[in-house]
């Protein structure tokens, strides 16, 4: 089974940087995904890591350490529209994708 | 064009009723999923189909029955609805098992 932990809530100021951590324990590992979900909307794909290291995509970056069972999503130059829930999801050895409970990020002016 | 579409968007019904939610994807994906998101926003997989074949069936009450008439469609039928079934149900699809999933807009089911 999966055990995926991430903080429940984070607050940051517009223009700042926020780092959302995710730790996981899984039976087999075949990749980690980050999704963004605005209130009342569907989750949308942000990033994917399968090898250790940093993946950068514009203002968003995601890091993975497989040996530590750890990932983070880094959001730079925060904008008001970044206020949303960020979901960490892990693909296990059976290729099943399981989600964490999500981190609600609130961006303040 | 909507990639993954599900209907209805909202569904309010009484306990004991039977209801269906439909899902269609026009992405040519082989794999489709049903997820349930409860009031605490926890997104949990229910079922996964690959080319019309059931490959993941989590511990879901057998009142929930998925049906995939073809690989572009995955419907969810729920019998004898209970209050605890109230949640948002998301359909999703991906090119293959465990790849990046594309989600529908969700169906908010309220059982009264």
PDB file of C-alpha atoms in Angstrom:
ATOM      1  CA  UNK A   1       0.000   0.000   0.000  1.00  0.00           C
ATOM      2  CA  UNK A   2       0.874   3.657  -0.023  1.00  0.00           C
ATOM      3  CA  UNK A   3       1.575   6.190   2.702  1.00  0.00           C
ATOM      4  CA  UNK A   4       1.890   9.702   1.328  1.00  0.00           C
ATOM      5  CA  UNK A   5       2.324  12.687   3.650  1.00  0.00           C
ATOM      6  CA  UNK A   6       2.247  16.381   2.849  1.00  0.00           C
ATOM      7  CA  UNK A   7       1.411  19.457   4.939  1.00  0.00           C
ATOM      8  CA  UNK A   8      -2.244  20.411   5.088  1.00  0.00           C
ATOM      9  CA  UNK A   9      -1.891  24.147   4.553  1.00  0.00           C
ATOM     10  CA  UNK A  10       0.679  26.783   3.653  1.00  0.00           C
ATOM     11  CA  UNK A  11       0.408  30.542   3.295  1.00  0.00           C
ATOM     12  CA  UNK A  12       2.774  32.832   1.413  1.00  0.00           C
ATOM     13  CA  UNK A  13       2.942  36.340   0.020  1.00  0.00           C
ATOM     14  CA  UNK A  14       2.623  37.266  -3.632  1.00  0.00           C
ATOM     15  CA  UNK A  15       6.059  37.227  -5.281  1.00  0.00           C
ATOM     16  CA  UNK A  16       7.547  34.900  -2.677  1.00  0.00           C
ATOM     17  CA  UNK A  17       8.694  31.272  -2.938  1.00  0.00           C
ATOM     18  CA  UNK A  18       6.956  28.317  -1.323  1.00  0.00           C
ATOM     19  CA  UNK A  19       8.202  24.741  -1.011  1.00  0.00           C
ATOM     20  CA  UNK A  20       5.715  21.928  -0.512  1.00  0.00           C
ATOM     21  CA  UNK A  21       7.213  18.717   0.840  1.00  0.00           C
ATOM     22  CA  UNK A  22       5.960  15.209   0.228  1.00  0.00           C
ATOM     23  CA  UNK A  23       7.219  12.025   1.865  1.00  0.00           C
ATOM     24  CA  UNK A  24       6.095   8.606   0.796  1.00  0.00           C
ATOM     25  CA  UNK A  25       6.377   4.924   1.597  1.00  0.00           C
ATOM     26  CA  UNK A  26       5.360   2.631  -1.222  1.00  0.00           C
ATOM     27  CA  UNK A  27       5.555  -0.983  -2.345  1.00  0.00           C
ATOM     28  CA  UNK A  28       7.690  -0.411  -5.425  1.00  0.00           C
ATOM     29  CA  UNK A  29       8.183   2.970  -7.055  1.00  0.00           C
ATOM     30  CA  UNK A  30       7.610   4.035 -10.634  1.00  0.00           C
ATOM     31  CA  UNK A  31       7.430   7.795 -10.452  1.00  0.00           C
ATOM     32  CA  UNK A  32       6.018  10.749  -8.556  1.00  0.00           C
ATOM     33  CA  UNK A  33       3.571  13.323  -9.881  1.00  0.00           C
ATOM     34  CA  UNK A  34       2.455  16.743  -8.714  1.00  0.00           C
ATOM     35  CA  UNK A  35      -1.011  18.031  -9.561  1.00  0.00           C
ATOM     36  CA  UNK A  36      -2.671  21.403  -8.994  1.00  0.00           C
ATOM     37  CA  UNK A  37      -6.346  21.595  -8.084  1.00  0.00           C
ATOM     38  CA  UNK A  38      -8.264  24.859  -7.829  1.00  0.00           C
ATOM     39  CA  UNK A  39     -11.364  24.848  -5.643  1.00  0.00           C
ATOM     40  CA  UNK A  40     -14.252  23.174  -7.415  1.00  0.00           C
ATOM     41  CA  UNK A  41     -12.155  22.137 -10.387  1.00  0.00           C
ATOM     42  CA  UNK A  42     -10.379  19.033 -11.648  1.00  0.00           C
ATOM     43  CA  UNK A  43      -6.738  18.281 -10.800  1.00  0.00           C
ATOM     44  CA  UNK A  44      -4.306  19.283 -13.551  1.00  0.00           C
ATOM     45  CA  UNK A  45      -0.868  17.808 -14.117  1.00  0.00           C
ATOM     46  CA  UNK A  46       2.146  19.916 -13.082  1.00  0.00           C
ATOM     47  CA  UNK A  47       5.236  17.730 -13.029  1.00  0.00           C
ATOM     48  CA  UNK A  48       6.673  14.221 -13.045  1.00  0.00           C
ATOM     49  CA  UNK A  49       9.860  12.811 -11.504  1.00  0.00           C
ATOM     50  CA  UNK A  50      11.136   9.258 -11.820  1.00  0.00           C
ATOM     51  CA  UNK A  51      14.874   9.843 -11.373  1.00  0.00           C
ATOM     52  CA  UNK A  52      16.594  11.698  -8.529  1.00  0.00           C
ATOM     53  CA  UNK A  53      17.080  15.385  -9.045  1.00  0.00           C
ATOM     54  CA  UNK A  54      15.341  18.569  -9.991  1.00  0.00           C
ATOM     55  CA  UNK A  55      12.879  19.062 -12.856  1.00  0.00           C
ATOM     56  CA  UNK A  56      12.192  22.692 -13.743  1.00  0.00           C
ATOM     57  CA  UNK A  57       9.160  23.978 -15.604  1.00  0.00           C
ATOM     58  CA  UNK A  58       8.925  27.743 -15.619  1.00  0.00           C
ATOM     59  CA  UNK A  59       8.019  29.015 -12.153  1.00  0.00           C
ATOM     60  CA  UNK A  60       7.458  25.465 -10.873  1.00  0.00           C
ATOM     61  CA  UNK A  61      10.179  22.943 -10.030  1.00  0.00           C
ATOM     62  CA  UNK A  62       9.962  19.482  -8.533  1.00  0.00           C
ATOM     63  CA  UNK A  63      12.668  17.506  -6.764  1.00  0.00           C
ATOM     64  CA  UNK A  64      12.914  13.802  -5.996  1.00  0.00           C
ATOM     65  CA  UNK A  65      15.118  11.713  -3.728  1.00  0.00           C
ATOM     66  CA  UNK A  66      14.167   8.059  -4.092  1.00  0.00           C
ATOM     67  CA  UNK A  67      16.480   6.869  -1.320  1.00  0.00           C
ATOM     68  CA  UNK A  68      14.786   9.231   1.140  1.00  0.00           C
ATOM     69  CA  UNK A  69      11.252   8.733  -0.167  1.00  0.00           C
ATOM     70  CA  UNK A  70      11.011  12.497  -0.494  1.00  0.00           C
ATOM     71  CA  UNK A  71       9.900  15.071  -3.017  1.00  0.00           C
ATOM     72  CA  UNK A  72       9.173  18.761  -3.007  1.00  0.00           C
ATOM     73  CA  UNK A  73       7.362  21.154  -5.296  1.00  0.00           C
ATOM     74  CA  UNK A  74       8.832  24.646  -5.471  1.00  0.00           C
ATOM     75  CA  UNK A  75       6.636  27.517  -6.550  1.00  0.00           C
ATOM     76  CA  UNK A  76       8.532  30.722  -7.378  1.00  0.00           C
ATOM     77  CA  UNK A  77       7.319  34.277  -7.948  1.00  0.00           C
ATOM     78  CA  UNK A  78       3.977  33.403  -6.449  1.00  0.00           C
ATOM     79  CA  UNK A  79       0.891  34.843  -8.066  1.00  0.00           C
ATOM     80  CA  UNK A  80      -2.626  35.091  -6.673  1.00  0.00           C
ATOM     81  CA  UNK A  81      -3.782  32.492  -9.202  1.00  0.00           C
ATOM     82  CA  UNK A  82      -1.407  29.964  -7.582  1.00  0.00           C
ATOM     83  CA  UNK A  83      -3.789  29.727  -4.616  1.00  0.00           C
ATOM     84  CA  UNK A  84      -4.908  26.111  -4.923  1.00  0.00           C
ATOM     85  CA  UNK A  85      -4.449  22.639  -3.527  1.00  0.00           C
ATOM     86  CA  UNK A  86      -1.274  20.795  -4.595  1.00  0.00           C
ATOM     87  CA  UNK A  87      -1.462  17.014  -4.698  1.00  0.00           C
ATOM     88  CA  UNK A  88       1.500  14.666  -4.506  1.00  0.00           C
ATOM     89  CA  UNK A  89       0.859  11.307  -6.218  1.00  0.00           C
ATOM     90  CA  UNK A  90       3.032   8.200  -6.322  1.00  0.00           C
ATOM     91  CA  UNK A  91       3.003   5.420  -8.920  1.00  0.00           C
ATOM     92  CA  UNK A  92       3.770   2.089  -7.286  1.00  0.00           C
ATOM     93  CA  UNK A  93       5.253  -1.157  -8.580  1.00  0.00           C
ATOM     94  CA  UNK A  94       1.868  -2.176 -10.019  1.00  0.00           C
ATOM     95  CA  UNK A  95       1.633   1.181 -11.818  1.00  0.00           C
ATOM     96  CA  UNK A  96      -1.232   2.294  -9.590  1.00  0.00           C
ATOM     97  CA  UNK A  97      -1.323   6.043  -8.942  1.00  0.00           C
ATOM     98  CA  UNK A  98      -2.169   7.025  -5.350  1.00  0.00           C
ATOM     99  CA  UNK A  99      -2.636  10.579  -4.104  1.00  0.00           C
ATOM    100  CA  UNK A 100      -1.745  12.365  -0.901  1.00  0.00           C
ATOM    101  CA  UNK A 101      -4.369  14.466   0.867  1.00  0.00           C
ATOM    102  CA  UNK A 102      -3.103  17.662  -0.753  1.00  0.00           C
ATOM    103  CA  UNK A 103      -1.590  20.932   0.501  1.00  0.00           C
ATOM    104  CA  UNK A 104      -3.764  24.024   0.311  1.00  0.00           C
ATOM    105  CA  UNK A 105      -1.635  27.038  -0.601  1.00  0.00           C
ATOM    106  CA  UNK A 106      -3.029  30.501   0.043  1.00  0.00           C
ATOM    107  CA  UNK A 107      -1.278  33.419  -1.623  1.00  0.00           C
ATOM    108  CA  UNK A 108      -1.790  36.796   0.054  1.00  0.00           C
ATOM    109  CA  UNK A 109      -1.287  40.187  -1.537  1.00  0.00           C
TER     110      UNK A 109
ATOM    111  CA  UNK B   1     -12.992  20.325 -27.326  1.00  0.00           C
ATOM    112  CA  UNK B   2     -13.305  18.736 -23.903  1.00  0.00           C
ATOM    113  CA  UNK B   3     -10.734  15.962 -23.502  1.00  0.00           C
ATOM    114  CA  UNK B   4     -12.401  14.077 -20.644  1.00  0.00           C
ATOM    115  CA  UNK B   5     -16.065  14.831 -20.135  1.00  0.00           C
ATOM    116  CA  UNK B   6     -18.379  13.428 -17.509  1.00  0.00           C
ATOM    117  CA  UNK B   7     -22.073  13.905 -16.923  1.00  0.00           C
ATOM    118  CA  UNK B   8     -23.850  15.060 -14.947  1.00  0.00           C
ATOM    119  CA  UNK B   9     -21.801  17.744 -13.217  1.00  0.00           C
ATOM    120  CA  UNK B  10     -24.152  17.823 -10.237  1.00  0.00           C
ATOM    121  CA  UNK B  11     -26.355  15.026  -8.951  1.00  0.00           C
ATOM    122  CA  UNK B  12     -28.663  15.287  -5.963  1.00  0.00           C
ATOM    123  CA  UNK B  13     -30.630  12.182  -5.092  1.00  0.00           C
ATOM    124  CA  UNK B  14     -32.318  10.395  -2.227  1.00  0.00           C
ATOM    125  CA  UNK B  15     -30.969   7.501  -0.218  1.00  0.00           C
ATOM    126  CA  UNK B  16     -31.741   4.141  -1.749  1.00  0.00           C
ATOM    127  CA  UNK B  17     -31.850   5.368  -5.336  1.00  0.00           C
ATOM    128  CA  UNK B  18     -29.754   4.006  -8.192  1.00  0.00           C
ATOM    129  CA  UNK B  19     -27.790   6.453 -10.332  1.00  0.00           C
ATOM    130  CA  UNK B  20     -25.206   6.456 -13.120  1.00  0.00           C
ATOM    131  CA  UNK B  21     -22.383   8.794 -14.055  1.00  0.00           C
ATOM    132  CA  UNK B  22     -21.041   8.746 -17.594  1.00  0.00           C
ATOM    133  CA  UNK B  23     -17.524   9.480 -18.783  1.00  0.00           C
ATOM    134  CA  UNK B  24     -16.048   9.846 -22.247  1.00  0.00           C
ATOM    135  CA  UNK B  25     -12.534  10.712 -23.397  1.00  0.00           C
ATOM    136  CA  UNK B  26     -11.493  11.786 -26.886  1.00  0.00           C
ATOM    137  CA  UNK B  27      -7.743  11.565 -26.281  1.00  0.00           C
ATOM    138  CA  UNK B  28      -7.325   8.061 -27.658  1.00  0.00           C
ATOM    139  CA  UNK B  29      -6.079   6.859 -24.276  1.00  0.00           C
ATOM    140  CA  UNK B  30      -6.054   3.198 -23.357  1.00  0.00           C
ATOM    141  CA  UNK B  31      -6.601   3.584 -19.621  1.00  0.00           C
ATOM    142  CA  UNK B  32      -9.495   5.134 -17.728  1.00  0.00           C
ATOM    143  CA  UNK B  33     -10.112   5.617 -14.010  1.00  0.00           C
ATOM    144  CA  UNK B  34     -12.718   6.521 -11.453  1.00  0.00           C
ATOM    145  CA  UNK B  35     -11.577   8.464  -8.399  1.00  0.00           C
ATOM    146  CA  UNK B  36     -13.580   9.559  -5.373  1.00  0.00           C
ATOM    147  CA  UNK B  37     -12.731  12.815  -3.583  1.00  0.00           C
ATOM    148  CA  UNK B  38     -14.323  13.149  -0.178  1.00  0.00           C
ATOM    149  CA  UNK B  39     -15.003  16.252   1.906  1.00  0.00           C
ATOM    150  CA  UNK B  40     -11.406  16.248   3.167  1.00  0.00           C
ATOM    151  CA  UNK B  41     -10.212  16.526  -0.454  1.00  0.00           C
ATOM    152  CA  UNK B  42      -8.559  13.107  -0.339  1.00  0.00           C
ATOM    153  CA  UNK B  43      -8.520  11.692  -3.876  1.00  0.00           C
ATOM    154  CA  UNK B  44      -8.809   7.908  -3.818  1.00  0.00           C
ATOM    155  CA  UNK B  45      -8.779   5.533  -6.764  1.00  0.00           C
ATOM    156  CA  UNK B  46     -11.796   3.267  -7.147  1.00  0.00           C
ATOM    157  CA  UNK B  47     -11.395   1.510 -10.479  1.00  0.00           C
ATOM    158  CA  UNK B  48      -9.089   1.412 -13.459  1.00  0.00           C
ATOM    159  CA  UNK B  49      -9.742  -0.052 -16.904  1.00  0.00           C
ATOM    160  CA  UNK B  50      -7.178  -0.714 -19.597  1.00  0.00           C
ATOM    161  CA  UNK B  51      -8.608  -1.340 -23.064  1.00  0.00           C
ATOM    162  CA  UNK B  52     -11.991  -2.194 -21.547  1.00  0.00           C
ATOM    163  CA  UNK B  53     -10.446  -4.640 -19.084  1.00  0.00           C
ATOM    164  CA  UNK B  54     -10.730  -4.061 -15.332  1.00  0.00           C
ATOM    165  CA  UNK B  55      -7.211  -3.864 -13.878  1.00  0.00           C
ATOM    166  CA  UNK B  56      -7.700  -2.082 -10.552  1.00  0.00           C
ATOM    167  CA  UNK B  57     -10.635  -2.691  -8.265  1.00  0.00           C
ATOM    168  CA  UNK B  58     -10.036  -1.141  -4.870  1.00  0.00           C
ATOM    169  CA  UNK B  59     -12.020  -2.072  -1.795  1.00  0.00           C
ATOM    170  CA  UNK B  60     -15.183  -0.395  -2.965  1.00  0.00           C
ATOM    171  CA  UNK B  61     -18.668  -1.608  -1.966  1.00  0.00           C
ATOM    172  CA  UNK B  62     -20.152  -3.833  -4.640  1.00  0.00           C
ATOM    173  CA  UNK B  63     -22.980  -1.303  -4.955  1.00  0.00           C
ATOM    174  CA  UNK B  64     -20.525   0.465  -7.267  1.00  0.00           C
ATOM    175  CA  UNK B  65     -20.240  -1.146 -10.678  1.00  0.00           C
ATOM    176  CA  UNK B  66     -18.132   0.278 -13.503  1.00  0.00           C
ATOM    177  CA  UNK B  67     -18.837  -0.521 -17.143  1.00  0.00           C
ATOM    178  CA  UNK B  68     -16.621   0.130 -20.132  1.00  0.00           C
ATOM    179  CA  UNK B  69     -18.466  -0.414 -23.440  1.00  0.00           C
ATOM    180  CA  UNK B  70     -15.356   0.692 -25.340  1.00  0.00           C
ATOM    181  CA  UNK B  71     -12.004   2.175 -24.415  1.00  0.00           C
ATOM    182  CA  UNK B  72     -13.298   5.742 -24.812  1.00  0.00           C
ATOM    183  CA  UNK B  73     -16.086   5.304 -22.269  1.00  0.00           C
ATOM    184  CA  UNK B  74     -16.176   4.335 -18.613  1.00  0.00           C
ATOM    185  CA  UNK B  75     -19.462   4.647 -16.762  1.00  0.00           C
ATOM    186  CA  UNK B  76     -20.108   4.242 -13.055  1.00  0.00           C
ATOM    187  CA  UNK B  77     -23.363   2.843 -11.743  1.00  0.00           C
ATOM    188  CA  UNK B  78     -24.230   3.092  -8.070  1.00  0.00           C
ATOM    189  CA  UNK B  79     -27.007   1.062  -6.475  1.00  0.00           C
ATOM    190  CA  UNK B  80     -28.834   1.775  -3.226  1.00  0.00           C
ATOM    191  CA  UNK B  81     -27.150   5.107  -2.614  1.00  0.00           C
ATOM    192  CA  UNK B  82     -26.109   5.933   0.959  1.00  0.00           C
ATOM    193  CA  UNK B  83     -25.352   9.239   2.673  1.00  0.00           C
ATOM    194  CA  UNK B  84     -21.651   8.326   2.804  1.00  0.00           C
ATOM    195  CA  UNK B  85     -21.529   8.154  -0.976  1.00  0.00           C
ATOM    196  CA  UNK B  86     -21.756  11.948  -1.123  1.00  0.00           C
ATOM    197  CA  UNK B  87     -18.499  13.129  -2.693  1.00  0.00           C
ATOM    198  CA  UNK B  88     -17.030  14.394  -5.938  1.00  0.00           C
ATOM    199  CA  UNK B  89     -16.375  11.603  -8.424  1.00  0.00           C
ATOM    200  CA  UNK B  90     -13.664  12.216 -11.009  1.00  0.00           C
ATOM    201  CA  UNK B  91     -13.166  10.290 -14.201  1.00  0.00           C
ATOM    202  CA  UNK B  92      -9.663  10.351 -15.679  1.00  0.00           C
ATOM    203  CA  UNK B  93      -7.736   8.825 -18.548  1.00  0.00           C
ATOM    204  CA  UNK B  94      -4.086   8.234 -19.378  1.00  0.00           C
ATOM    205  CA  UNK B  95      -2.091   6.883 -22.347  1.00  0.00           C
ATOM    206  CA  UNK B  96      -1.296   3.758 -20.353  1.00  0.00           C
ATOM    207  CA  UNK B  97      -1.321   2.401 -16.838  1.00  0.00           C
ATOM    208  CA  UNK B  98       0.030   4.894 -14.320  1.00  0.00           C
ATOM    209  CA  UNK B  99       0.974   7.607 -16.813  1.00  0.00           C
ATOM    210  CA  UNK B 100      -0.020  11.240 -16.405  1.00  0.00           C
ATOM    211  CA  UNK B 101      -3.757  11.287 -15.859  1.00  0.00           C
ATOM    212  CA  UNK B 102      -6.153  13.799 -17.406  1.00  0.00           C
ATOM    213  CA  UNK B 103      -9.200  14.466 -15.274  1.00  0.00           C
ATOM    214  CA  UNK B 104     -12.789  15.283 -16.104  1.00  0.00           C
ATOM    215  CA  UNK B 105     -14.491  18.208 -14.373  1.00  0.00           C
ATOM    216  CA  UNK B 106     -15.987  15.984 -11.696  1.00  0.00           C
ATOM    217  CA  UNK B 107     -19.503  14.999 -10.655  1.00  0.00           C
ATOM    218  CA  UNK B 108     -20.626  16.329  -7.295  1.00  0.00           C
ATOM    219  CA  UNK B 109     -22.942  13.696  -5.859  1.00  0.00           C
ATOM    220  CA  UNK B 110     -25.108  14.640  -2.905  1.00  0.00           C
ATOM    221  CA  UNK B 111     -27.226  11.962  -1.256  1.00  0.00           C
ATOM    222  CA  UNK B 112     -30.014  13.289   0.955  1.00  0.00           C
TER     223      UNK B 112
END
